[in-house]
Amino acid sequence: MWSNEQLEPFGVVLHSEHSGQNVSAVSNSLLKDHIEEQRVVVLRGFATLEGDAFPEFCKQFGAIQEWDFGAVNDLRVKADTRNYLYTNHDVPFHWDGAFVSRAPHYIIFHCDIAPTSRGGGETLFCDTTRLFANASAEVRELWERIVITYTTEKIVHYGGTFTSPMVVQHPLNGRPVLRYAEPVMDLNPVELSIEGLDGMDQHGFIDDMRRRLNDERCCYAHTWVKGDLVIADNYTLLHGRRAFAPGVQRHIRRVNVI
């Protein structure tokens, strides 16, 4: 009822072989196995999940993380916004739940409106287990000493100050993963104070991390198609977004699952 397409450098697309097939045809256990192995699963060509059908689908993966606005975050350009998420600007790499008490396990996206061809707006995913494995022993030792404090004003659904080591253990499999969010110089800035650099320049470190996060061996860029349902492992991955052209329509709904 569907075919598999391997993505590079990681991830898998499940293509429905029958237009409009209900996504429930794919078992929850199969999806979870794919996410554990592939980090990102794309369901394409299945019936769209309109309205409440989307958060209802997400409930099969666990408890939904609620925000001030509810369960579903509408990621689209909003007039007079005070936060970069609701612009057409790029979004630096980060993990969801950083400024709240518990990071979700899964982040689930539904594409209501996809950008036009070559319009930009790709969502980026960096597999930090690959990033860690590809780094030299010297770099890994540096990362394991680093502790970062993040600060931003609470203008939307997140904000405040928190501190985290850069390397932590995946809570389920114990593998080392990175907890690193790039600074934001846009609306609602996010500032970093990095300890443990052993004399290394902080700006140089941030530039080096930007290069590493976008390394094609570790980074998958998802080009959206209307109706795409994307499930990603927020414990392992960092994600961000490429900018898209002014006037280009892009509407992604997102739900976080604990």
PDB file of C-alpha atoms in Angstrom, residues 22-24 47-61 64 72 108 110 112 229 253 255:
ATOM      1  CA  ASN A  22      -5.752   6.993   5.161  1.00  0.00           C
ATOM      2  CA  VAL A  23      -2.476   7.376   7.027  1.00  0.00           C
ATOM      3  CA  SER A  24      -3.783   4.959   9.673  1.00  0.00           C
ATOM      4  CA  ALA A  47      -5.105  11.783   2.785  1.00  0.00           C
ATOM      5  CA  THR A  48      -4.503  15.195   4.336  1.00  0.00           C
ATOM      6  CA  LEU A  49      -5.219  15.612   8.042  1.00  0.00           C
ATOM      7  CA  GLU A  50      -7.618  18.531   8.192  1.00  0.00           C
ATOM      8  CA  GLY A  51      -8.342  20.446  11.393  1.00  0.00           C
ATOM      9  CA  ASP A  52      -8.420  18.339  14.563  1.00  0.00           C
ATOM     10  CA  ALA A  53      -7.534  15.185  12.615  1.00  0.00           C
ATOM     11  CA  PHE A  54      -3.881  16.257  12.778  1.00  0.00           C
ATOM     12  CA  PRO A  55      -3.487  16.482  16.595  1.00  0.00           C
ATOM     13  CA  GLU A  56      -5.643  13.365  16.923  1.00  0.00           C
ATOM     14  CA  PHE A  57      -3.154  11.501  14.727  1.00  0.00           C
ATOM     15  CA  CYS A  58      -0.283  12.806  16.865  1.00  0.00           C
ATOM     16  CA  LYS A  59      -1.803  11.425  20.089  1.00  0.00           C
ATOM     17  CA  GLN A  60      -0.845   7.879  19.100  1.00  0.00           C
ATOM     18  CA  PHE A  61       2.808   8.803  19.763  1.00  0.00           C
ATOM     19  CA  ILE A  64       0.837  16.246  23.339  1.00  0.00           C
ATOM     20  CA  VAL A  72      -0.912  23.149  17.198  1.00  0.00           C
ATOM     21  CA  ILE A 108       5.325  16.241  13.895  1.00  0.00           C
ATOM     22  CA  HIS A 110       1.785  18.771   8.462  1.00  0.00           C
ATOM     23  CA  ASP A 112      -0.999  22.730   4.448  1.00  0.00           C
ATOM     24  CA  LEU A 229       3.366  14.580   7.164  1.00  0.00           C
ATOM     25  CA  ARG A 253       1.337  23.020  11.312  1.00  0.00           C
ATOM     26  CA  VAL A 255       2.650  19.399  17.140  1.00  0.00           C
TER      27      VAL A 255
END
